[in-house]
Amino acid sequence: LPYAPPPQIGARPIGARGVPQVALRALIARVAQTVDVRAVDPRALADDQRWRDAQRAIDAGIAALATEGALDGADRESLGSAALREAVGLGVLDALLGDANVREIIVDGPGRVLVDAGEGLAAPPLVFSSQDALRTTARRILAQAGDDLDAARPVEEDGLLTADARHIGDE
């Protein structure tokens, strides 16, 4: 299945360093109680109902966190967008993979994403909320190509993983 940008995505930056990671992790934990945030099946990426279910869970989670005073100053729209993409999409990579100018994406851990959009590598302010979120995103990308991470082919935690954005999902 070719990669298609997910439905219901706003124009705000996602997973940007401006989104409090503590609030994002708390929100994802709440969403995980009702939505399988670790699903990697390529069909799940394009399932509109799954996206709607996740959006409802995110809205409820944001309301609950706000009531508890746990939003940590987060902009609700940015937090919700980041959570939606992480819970059921490709996280911070969604916007990059939909950009025709992006030639290469290098992910060197959850806090370091490098992008070549034709002018050399740059470090946009994008971060994954956790190592687990990065691993799930990597598994979703590999599932698009009919592959998976497994114990028989371990990936080093400190290893550098590069993917040519033009070919992810081609087939």
mmCIF file of C-alpha atoms in Angstrom:
data_model
loop_
_atom_site.group_PDB
_atom_site.id
_atom_site.type_symbol
_atom_site.label_atom_id
_atom_site.label_comp_id
_atom_site.label_asym_id
_atom_site.label_seq_id
_atom_site.Cartn_x
_atom_site.Cartn_y
_atom_site.Cartn_z
ATOM 1 C CA LEU A 1 0.000 0.000 0.000
ATOM 2 C CA PRO A 2 1.485 3.394 -0.868
ATOM 3 C CA TYR A 3 1.738 5.887 1.950
ATOM 4 C CA ALA A 4 -0.955 8.536 1.953
ATOM 5 C CA PRO A 5 -1.063 11.394 4.449
ATOM 6 C CA PRO A 6 -3.609 10.660 7.160
ATOM 7 C CA PRO A 7 -7.023 12.273 7.280
ATOM 8 C CA GLN A 8 -7.915 15.158 9.621
ATOM 9 C CA ILE A 9 -4.449 16.652 9.930
ATOM 10 C CA GLY A 10 -4.107 20.309 10.814
ATOM 11 C CA ALA A 11 -1.439 22.629 9.453
ATOM 12 C CA ARG A 12 0.321 23.186 12.793
ATOM 13 C CA PRO A 13 3.765 21.668 13.381
ATOM 14 C CA ILE A 14 3.550 18.294 15.048
ATOM 15 C CA GLY A 15 5.793 16.918 17.744
ATOM 16 C CA ALA A 16 7.588 20.239 17.722
ATOM 17 C CA ARG A 17 9.790 21.016 20.670
ATOM 18 C CA GLY A 18 7.146 23.584 21.704
ATOM 19 C CA VAL A 19 4.710 20.783 22.610
ATOM 20 C CA PRO A 20 5.398 19.805 26.241
ATOM 21 C CA GLN A 21 6.586 16.215 26.043
ATOM 22 C CA VAL A 22 5.269 15.409 29.529
ATOM 23 C CA ALA A 23 1.752 16.431 28.455
ATOM 24 C CA LEU A 24 2.093 14.529 25.156
ATOM 25 C CA ARG A 25 3.229 11.349 26.914
ATOM 26 C CA ALA A 26 0.374 11.661 29.445
ATOM 27 C CA LEU A 27 -2.140 12.155 26.646
ATOM 28 C CA ILE A 28 -0.813 9.199 24.631
ATOM 29 C CA ALA A 29 -1.029 7.011 27.756
ATOM 30 C CA ARG A 30 -4.714 7.953 28.131
ATOM 31 C CA VAL A 31 -5.435 7.356 24.450
ATOM 32 C CA ALA A 32 -3.731 3.946 24.663
ATOM 33 C CA GLN A 33 -6.440 2.830 27.084
ATOM 34 C CA THR A 34 -9.006 2.863 24.245
ATOM 35 C CA VAL A 35 -6.973 2.915 20.996
ATOM 36 C CA ASP A 36 -4.183 0.541 19.988
ATOM 37 C CA VAL A 37 -1.384 3.094 19.640
ATOM 38 C CA ARG A 38 1.107 0.349 18.760
ATOM 39 C CA ALA A 39 -0.791 -0.991 15.728
ATOM 40 C CA VAL A 40 1.473 -1.256 12.682
ATOM 41 C CA ASP A 41 -0.808 -2.780 10.043
ATOM 42 C CA PRO A 42 -0.564 -0.572 6.923
ATOM 43 C CA ARG A 43 -4.350 -0.659 6.518
ATOM 44 C CA ALA A 44 -4.690 0.938 9.965
ATOM 45 C CA LEU A 45 -2.838 4.041 8.733
ATOM 46 C CA ALA A 46 -5.606 4.693 6.223
ATOM 47 C CA ASP A 47 -8.568 3.627 8.380
ATOM 48 C CA ASP A 48 -10.742 6.740 8.757
ATOM 49 C CA GLN A 49 -12.748 5.195 11.607
ATOM 50 C CA ARG A 50 -9.555 4.497 13.559
ATOM 51 C CA TRP A 51 -8.518 8.138 13.111
ATOM 52 C CA ARG A 52 -11.949 9.342 14.291
ATOM 53 C CA ASP A 53 -11.826 7.024 17.315
ATOM 54 C CA ALA A 54 -8.356 8.303 18.173
ATOM 55 C CA GLN A 55 -9.486 11.922 17.769
ATOM 56 C CA ARG A 56 -12.384 11.323 20.185
ATOM 57 C CA ALA A 57 -10.028 9.694 22.702
ATOM 58 C CA ILE A 58 -7.598 12.602 22.338
ATOM 59 C CA ASP A 59 -10.332 15.196 22.834
ATOM 60 C CA ALA A 60 -11.490 13.386 25.984
ATOM 61 C CA GLY A 61 -7.907 13.031 27.198
ATOM 62 C CA ILE A 62 -7.161 16.727 26.690
ATOM 63 C CA ALA A 63 -10.327 17.658 28.583
ATOM 64 C CA ALA A 64 -9.359 15.349 31.465
ATOM 65 C CA LEU A 65 -5.772 16.640 31.566
ATOM 66 C CA ALA A 66 -7.047 20.227 31.537
ATOM 67 C CA THR A 67 -9.369 19.462 34.463
ATOM 68 C CA GLU A 68 -6.409 17.969 36.351
ATOM 69 C CA GLY A 69 -4.206 20.972 35.498
ATOM 70 C CA ALA A 70 -1.753 18.669 33.733
ATOM 71 C CA LEU A 71 -1.521 20.326 30.308
ATOM 72 C CA ASP A 72 1.765 21.976 31.289
ATOM 73 C CA GLY A 73 0.907 25.139 29.321
ATOM 74 C CA ALA A 74 0.401 23.209 26.089
ATOM 75 C CA ASP A 75 -1.549 24.643 23.183
ATOM 76 C CA ARG A 76 -4.457 22.186 22.957
ATOM 77 C CA GLU A 77 -4.562 22.185 19.151
ATOM 78 C CA SER A 78 -0.827 21.499 18.782
ATOM 79 C CA LEU A 79 -0.921 18.870 21.513
ATOM 80 C CA GLY A 80 -3.936 17.169 19.940
ATOM 81 C CA SER A 81 -2.367 17.181 16.485
ATOM 82 C CA ALA A 82 0.898 15.717 17.787
ATOM 83 C CA ALA A 83 -0.971 13.055 19.758
ATOM 84 C CA LEU A 84 -3.151 12.067 16.792
ATOM 85 C CA ARG A 85 -0.203 11.638 14.469
ATOM 86 C CA GLU A 86 1.758 9.693 17.049
ATOM 87 C CA ALA A 87 -1.153 7.484 18.106
ATOM 88 C CA VAL A 88 -2.293 6.385 14.647
ATOM 89 C CA GLY A 89 0.037 7.879 12.025
ATOM 90 C CA LEU A 90 3.749 8.271 11.483
ATOM 91 C CA GLY A 91 4.292 10.822 14.218
ATOM 92 C CA VAL A 92 6.600 13.694 13.414
ATOM 93 C CA LEU A 93 7.426 12.102 10.061
ATOM 94 C CA ASP A 94 3.883 12.567 8.648
ATOM 95 C CA ALA A 95 4.443 16.139 7.518
ATOM 96 C CA LEU A 96 7.915 15.358 6.179
ATOM 97 C CA LEU A 97 6.762 12.367 4.142
ATOM 98 C CA GLY A 98 4.036 14.469 2.556
ATOM 99 C CA ASP A 99 6.525 17.147 1.452
ATOM 100 C CA ALA A 100 7.705 16.648 -2.153
ATOM 101 C CA ASN A 101 10.853 18.695 -1.406
ATOM 102 C CA VAL A 102 12.124 16.263 1.223
ATOM 103 C CA ARG A 103 14.845 14.065 -0.242
ATOM 104 C CA GLU A 104 16.061 12.252 2.838
ATOM 105 C CA ILE A 105 15.105 11.838 6.474
ATOM 106 C CA ILE A 106 17.601 10.675 9.081
ATOM 107 C CA VAL A 107 16.384 9.723 12.532
ATOM 108 C CA ASP A 108 19.109 9.473 15.151
ATOM 109 C CA GLY A 109 17.026 8.773 18.222
ATOM 110 C CA PRO A 110 13.761 10.257 19.471
ATOM 111 C CA GLY A 111 15.214 13.725 19.955
ATOM 112 C CA ARG A 112 17.096 14.124 16.687
ATOM 113 C CA VAL A 113 15.532 14.205 13.231
ATOM 114 C CA LEU A 114 17.562 15.492 10.277
ATOM 115 C CA VAL A 115 16.031 16.390 6.926
ATOM 116 C CA ASP A 116 17.475 17.128 3.494
ATOM 117 C CA ALA A 117 15.067 19.226 1.447
ATOM 118 C CA GLY A 118 17.601 20.032 -1.252
ATOM 119 C CA GLU A 119 19.861 22.354 0.712
ATOM 120 C CA GLY A 120 21.738 19.847 2.845
ATOM 121 C CA LEU A 121 20.820 18.369 6.187
ATOM 122 C CA ALA A 122 18.905 20.525 8.645
ATOM 123 C CA ALA A 123 17.474 19.750 12.077
ATOM 124 C CA PRO A 124 13.841 20.896 12.184
ATOM 125 C CA PRO A 125 12.345 21.262 15.663
ATOM 126 C CA LEU A 126 10.752 17.804 15.582
ATOM 127 C CA VAL A 127 11.043 15.190 18.307
ATOM 128 C CA PHE A 128 9.372 11.880 19.087
ATOM 129 C CA SER A 129 7.761 11.750 22.529
ATOM 130 C CA SER A 130 9.675 8.582 23.446
ATOM 131 C CA GLN A 131 11.858 5.761 22.209
ATOM 132 C CA ASP A 132 8.683 3.634 22.066
ATOM 133 C CA ALA A 133 6.993 6.186 19.774
ATOM 134 C CA LEU A 134 10.038 6.121 17.479
ATOM 135 C CA ARG A 135 10.069 2.302 17.441
ATOM 136 C CA THR A 136 6.338 2.149 16.599
ATOM 137 C CA THR A 137 6.812 4.672 13.784
ATOM 138 C CA ALA A 138 9.732 2.660 12.398
ATOM 139 C CA ARG A 139 7.608 -0.505 12.515
ATOM 140 C CA ARG A 140 4.762 1.299 10.694
ATOM 141 C CA ILE A 141 7.138 2.466 7.967
ATOM 142 C CA LEU A 142 8.618 -1.006 7.579
ATOM 143 C CA ALA A 143 5.118 -2.536 7.479
ATOM 144 C CA GLN A 144 4.359 -0.280 4.488
ATOM 145 C CA ALA A 145 7.230 -2.050 2.720
ATOM 146 C CA GLY A 146 6.071 -5.500 3.911
ATOM 147 C CA ASP A 147 8.770 -5.828 6.575
ATOM 148 C CA ASP A 148 9.039 -5.608 10.369
ATOM 149 C CA LEU A 149 11.564 -5.178 13.159
ATOM 150 C CA ASP A 150 12.251 -8.484 14.861
ATOM 151 C CA ALA A 151 14.706 -10.165 17.218
ATOM 152 C CA ALA A 152 16.353 -12.028 14.330
ATOM 153 C CA ARG A 153 17.419 -8.683 12.840
ATOM 154 C CA PRO A 154 17.995 -6.379 15.818
ATOM 155 C CA VAL A 155 18.415 -2.647 15.378
ATOM 156 C CA GLU A 156 20.937 -1.005 17.681
ATOM 157 C CA GLU A 157 19.441 1.592 20.002
ATOM 158 C CA ASP A 158 22.278 3.987 19.164
ATOM 159 C CA GLY A 159 22.432 3.047 15.486
ATOM 160 C CA LEU A 160 21.692 5.526 12.734
ATOM 161 C CA LEU A 161 18.650 4.708 10.603
ATOM 162 C CA THR A 162 18.198 6.551 7.327
ATOM 163 C CA ALA A 163 15.320 6.233 4.925
ATOM 164 C CA ASP A 164 14.936 7.805 1.526
ATOM 165 C CA ALA A 165 11.555 9.514 1.876
ATOM 166 C CA ARG A 166 10.789 9.164 -1.820
ATOM 167 C CA HIS A 167 10.692 5.373 -1.558
ATOM 168 C CA ILE A 168 8.867 4.764 1.719
ATOM 169 C CA GLY A 169 5.640 3.031 0.855
ATOM 170 C CA ASP A 170 6.475 2.542 -2.832
ATOM 171 C CA GLU A 171 5.379 -0.844 -4.144
#
